[in-house]
Structure formats: C-alpha cells, structure tokens
Amino acid sequence: MNNDKKLASLPLMIASGNWLIPSMGFRIFLDLQGLKGEPVVLKKGKQLIINRKKINIDRYGGAMVNITSPGSAYPTHSFSSVLKGKMTPGQFKDAIVIVGLSDPRTDISTATGPKNSLELVADQISTLYGFMSDKEE
C-alpha cells in the first residue's frame, strides 16, 4: 500500500515456515517462461533471482505493478458464455486465460480505482513480462 492506502505493489512470494509460496501471477509467469522448478534466491528488500534473472522487490517482497485502469486492459468473458460455445473459435489462442470470480464486493482499492483480483493477477503477469531484467547475477 502507498501513503494513500492504495495498492502499489503485489507480493511475488509469501514465506510460510521454511517455504516460499509464489503468488498466482508469479507462478503463471514462471511456468510460461519455463522457469518452473528453477532455484529462487531472495535478496531481502532488493531482488528475487531466478536462473540469473533479477526482479527488483521492495522490503516486503512485493514487486511494483503497473496497475491499469479498472476494466480497461483485459477482455473478460462470462464462464457460462465459454461453456455454451458463444466464443469465436481461436479467441483464446496464445492467450493467458485466468478463470475466477469477479465480484465488486471483493474489489481492492488501487491508485486507478477499485479492481478485482483477476485484473490484479493479470497486471502482475504483464508487469513481470515488461520489467524482468536480463542482467545476470
């Protein structure tokens, strides 16, 4: 949260005992980049290093996220429309599809307005693609 109590970064990993558990967005990103199972080095308050690639993090383990305006950046479709075959063939080809509940009662306050968790996961994935450094450790 920033000084205005608005979401500005999202945690990439959550520590639980001796385990580091990746966020949903980070896990999807790792899988799509072929980094699943690669060792993760945490330089607390500085960087997460995966396979010699660096991601800058804050002191809480969060990465700054480019938060888009609510409802503007990603297409959404009802699950029932997909099940009923109302989608254009190939519409999801080469796309990352995130399935989940979108309920305004669970929206999170961000600098751009209230957003649902699915949009935040999409923002996190998009940011990771845009800002992951190719610099080696």
mmCIF file of C-alpha atoms in Angstrom:
data_model
loop_
_atom_site.group_PDB
_atom_site.id
_atom_site.type_symbol
_atom_site.label_atom_id
_atom_site.label_comp_id
_atom_site.label_asym_id
_atom_site.label_seq_id
_atom_site.Cartn_x
_atom_site.Cartn_y
_atom_site.Cartn_z
ATOM 1 C CA MET A 1 0.000 0.000 0.000
ATOM 2 C CA ASN A 2 1.200 3.518 -0.698
ATOM 3 C CA ASN A 3 0.727 6.576 1.539
ATOM 4 C CA ASP A 4 -2.828 6.995 0.214
ATOM 5 C CA LYS A 5 -3.663 3.430 1.354
ATOM 6 C CA LYS A 6 -3.842 2.324 -2.297
ATOM 7 C CA LEU A 7 -2.298 -0.854 -3.648
ATOM 8 C CA ALA A 8 1.011 -0.144 -5.418
ATOM 9 C CA SER A 9 2.857 -3.469 -5.328
ATOM 10 C CA LEU A 10 1.965 -7.139 -5.101
ATOM 11 C CA PRO A 11 3.938 -9.823 -3.271
ATOM 12 C CA LEU A 12 5.654 -12.295 -5.552
ATOM 13 C CA MET A 13 6.286 -14.804 -2.782
ATOM 14 C CA ILE A 14 4.867 -15.397 0.677
ATOM 15 C CA ALA A 15 7.034 -17.043 3.337
ATOM 16 C CA SER A 16 5.441 -19.809 5.383
ATOM 17 C CA GLY A 17 7.851 -21.562 7.704
ATOM 18 C CA ASN A 18 10.708 -22.802 5.508
ATOM 19 C CA TRP A 19 8.632 -22.492 2.346
ATOM 20 C CA LEU A 20 8.362 -19.677 -0.192
ATOM 21 C CA ILE A 21 4.950 -19.806 -1.868
ATOM 22 C CA PRO A 22 4.595 -17.922 -5.186
ATOM 23 C CA SER A 23 1.606 -15.690 -5.881
ATOM 24 C CA MET A 24 -0.760 -16.863 -8.599
ATOM 25 C CA GLY A 25 0.568 -14.300 -11.099
ATOM 26 C CA PHE A 26 4.194 -15.150 -10.346
ATOM 27 C CA ARG A 27 3.537 -18.891 -10.630
ATOM 28 C CA ILE A 28 1.813 -18.464 -14.018
ATOM 29 C CA PHE A 29 4.708 -16.292 -15.208
ATOM 30 C CA LEU A 30 7.342 -18.824 -14.063
ATOM 31 C CA ASP A 31 5.507 -21.673 -15.794
ATOM 32 C CA LEU A 32 5.140 -19.748 -19.068
ATOM 33 C CA GLN A 33 8.802 -18.686 -19.039
ATOM 34 C CA GLY A 34 9.998 -22.254 -18.478
ATOM 35 C CA LEU A 35 11.388 -21.293 -15.065
ATOM 36 C CA LYS A 36 9.222 -23.685 -13.047
ATOM 37 C CA GLY A 37 11.427 -25.592 -10.631
ATOM 38 C CA GLU A 38 14.388 -23.235 -11.044
ATOM 39 C CA PRO A 39 16.113 -22.227 -7.790
ATOM 40 C CA VAL A 40 14.950 -18.898 -6.392
ATOM 41 C CA VAL A 41 17.393 -16.692 -4.471
ATOM 42 C CA LEU A 42 15.871 -13.994 -2.309
ATOM 43 C CA LYS A 43 17.967 -10.921 -1.551
ATOM 44 C CA LYS A 44 15.601 -9.484 1.025
ATOM 45 C CA GLY A 45 14.431 -5.989 0.190
ATOM 46 C CA LYS A 46 16.380 -5.971 -3.064
ATOM 47 C CA GLN A 47 15.807 -8.711 -5.616
ATOM 48 C CA LEU A 48 14.459 -12.114 -6.424
ATOM 49 C CA ILE A 49 16.874 -14.005 -8.660
ATOM 50 C CA ILE A 50 15.661 -16.887 -10.787
ATOM 51 C CA ASN A 51 18.032 -18.596 -13.180
ATOM 52 C CA ARG A 52 20.289 -15.485 -13.129
ATOM 53 C CA LYS A 53 17.356 -13.201 -13.997
ATOM 54 C CA LYS A 54 16.607 -10.436 -11.499
ATOM 55 C CA ILE A 55 13.320 -8.945 -10.364
ATOM 56 C CA ASN A 56 13.529 -5.885 -8.120
ATOM 57 C CA ILE A 57 11.403 -6.168 -4.973
ATOM 58 C CA ASP A 58 10.557 -3.957 -2.016
ATOM 59 C CA ARG A 59 11.280 -4.734 1.627
ATOM 60 C CA TYR A 60 8.066 -6.773 1.849
ATOM 61 C CA GLY A 61 8.909 -8.982 -1.139
ATOM 62 C CA GLY A 62 6.499 -7.161 -3.420
ATOM 63 C CA ALA A 63 7.219 -6.000 -6.936
ATOM 64 C CA MET A 64 5.883 -2.702 -8.191
ATOM 65 C CA VAL A 65 2.998 -3.330 -10.549
ATOM 66 C CA ASN A 66 1.825 -1.268 -13.485
ATOM 67 C CA ILE A 67 -1.804 -1.081 -12.376
ATOM 68 C CA THR A 68 -4.108 -0.479 -15.317
ATOM 69 C CA SER A 69 -7.435 1.345 -15.139
ATOM 70 C CA PRO A 70 -10.201 -0.956 -13.899
ATOM 71 C CA GLY A 71 -11.895 -2.838 -16.726
ATOM 72 C CA SER A 72 -9.724 -1.317 -19.458
ATOM 73 C CA ALA A 73 -6.779 -3.585 -20.170
ATOM 74 C CA TYR A 74 -8.022 -7.161 -20.420
ATOM 75 C CA PRO A 75 -11.012 -8.702 -22.160
ATOM 76 C CA THR A 76 -13.422 -10.555 -19.890
ATOM 77 C CA HIS A 77 -15.987 -13.219 -20.689
ATOM 78 C CA SER A 78 -18.508 -14.998 -18.535
ATOM 79 C CA PHE A 79 -17.697 -18.612 -17.874
ATOM 80 C CA SER A 80 -21.219 -19.582 -18.958
ATOM 81 C CA SER A 81 -20.609 -17.969 -22.388
ATOM 82 C CA VAL A 82 -17.476 -20.076 -22.795
ATOM 83 C CA LEU A 83 -19.289 -23.261 -21.714
ATOM 84 C CA LYS A 84 -22.173 -22.544 -24.103
ATOM 85 C CA GLY A 85 -19.722 -22.134 -27.010
ATOM 86 C CA LYS A 86 -20.555 -18.480 -27.604
ATOM 87 C CA MET A 87 -16.905 -17.570 -28.163
ATOM 88 C CA THR A 88 -15.220 -17.179 -31.547
ATOM 89 C CA PRO A 89 -13.039 -20.206 -32.404
ATOM 90 C CA GLY A 90 -9.412 -19.436 -31.657
ATOM 91 C CA GLN A 91 -10.305 -16.448 -29.459
ATOM 92 C CA PHE A 92 -8.087 -17.733 -26.651
ATOM 93 C CA LYS A 93 -5.238 -18.932 -28.900
ATOM 94 C CA ASP A 94 -1.847 -17.880 -27.481
ATOM 95 C CA ALA A 95 -3.597 -16.068 -24.611
ATOM 96 C CA ILE A 96 -3.168 -16.364 -20.884
ATOM 97 C CA VAL A 97 -6.614 -17.221 -19.518
ATOM 98 C CA ILE A 98 -7.349 -16.559 -15.858
ATOM 99 C CA VAL A 99 -10.559 -18.066 -14.531
ATOM 100 C CA GLY A 100 -12.185 -16.902 -11.329
ATOM 101 C CA LEU A 101 -14.908 -14.929 -9.632
ATOM 102 C CA SER A 102 -15.328 -11.233 -10.319
ATOM 103 C CA ASP A 103 -17.394 -9.693 -7.534
ATOM 104 C CA PRO A 104 -17.400 -5.931 -6.799
ATOM 105 C CA ARG A 105 -17.776 -6.718 -3.087
ATOM 106 C CA THR A 106 -14.226 -8.104 -3.089
ATOM 107 C CA ASP A 107 -12.580 -5.337 -5.147
ATOM 108 C CA ILE A 108 -9.282 -3.872 -3.921
ATOM 109 C CA SER A 109 -8.633 -0.141 -3.796
ATOM 110 C CA THR A 110 -5.831 0.890 -6.167
ATOM 111 C CA ALA A 111 -4.454 4.210 -7.395
ATOM 112 C CA THR A 112 -6.510 3.787 -10.597
ATOM 113 C CA GLY A 113 -9.726 2.744 -8.838
ATOM 114 C CA PRO A 114 -11.227 -0.468 -7.437
ATOM 115 C CA LYS A 115 -10.027 -3.637 -9.186
ATOM 116 C CA ASN A 116 -10.899 -7.291 -8.864
ATOM 117 C CA SER A 117 -8.293 -9.900 -8.021
ATOM 118 C CA LEU A 118 -8.248 -11.332 -11.562
ATOM 119 C CA GLU A 119 -7.275 -7.953 -13.018
ATOM 120 C CA LEU A 120 -4.517 -7.647 -10.405
ATOM 121 C CA VAL A 121 -3.136 -11.082 -11.318
ATOM 122 C CA ALA A 122 -3.167 -10.022 -14.993
ATOM 123 C CA ASP A 123 -1.434 -6.733 -14.099
ATOM 124 C CA GLN A 124 1.235 -8.650 -12.175
ATOM 125 C CA ILE A 125 1.892 -11.034 -15.079
ATOM 126 C CA SER A 126 2.034 -8.148 -17.552
ATOM 127 C CA THR A 127 4.458 -6.236 -15.320
ATOM 128 C CA LEU A 128 6.716 -9.259 -14.892
ATOM 129 C CA TYR A 129 6.965 -9.638 -18.660
ATOM 130 C CA GLY A 130 7.718 -5.941 -19.053
ATOM 131 C CA PHE A 131 10.195 -5.396 -16.259
ATOM 132 C CA MET A 132 12.127 -8.625 -15.734
ATOM 133 C CA SER A 133 15.775 -7.753 -16.156
ATOM 134 C CA ASP A 134 18.042 -9.854 -18.341
ATOM 135 C CA LYS A 135 21.066 -8.818 -16.270
ATOM 136 C CA GLU A 136 22.939 -11.738 -14.843
ATOM 137 C CA GLU A 137 23.709 -12.107 -11.168
#
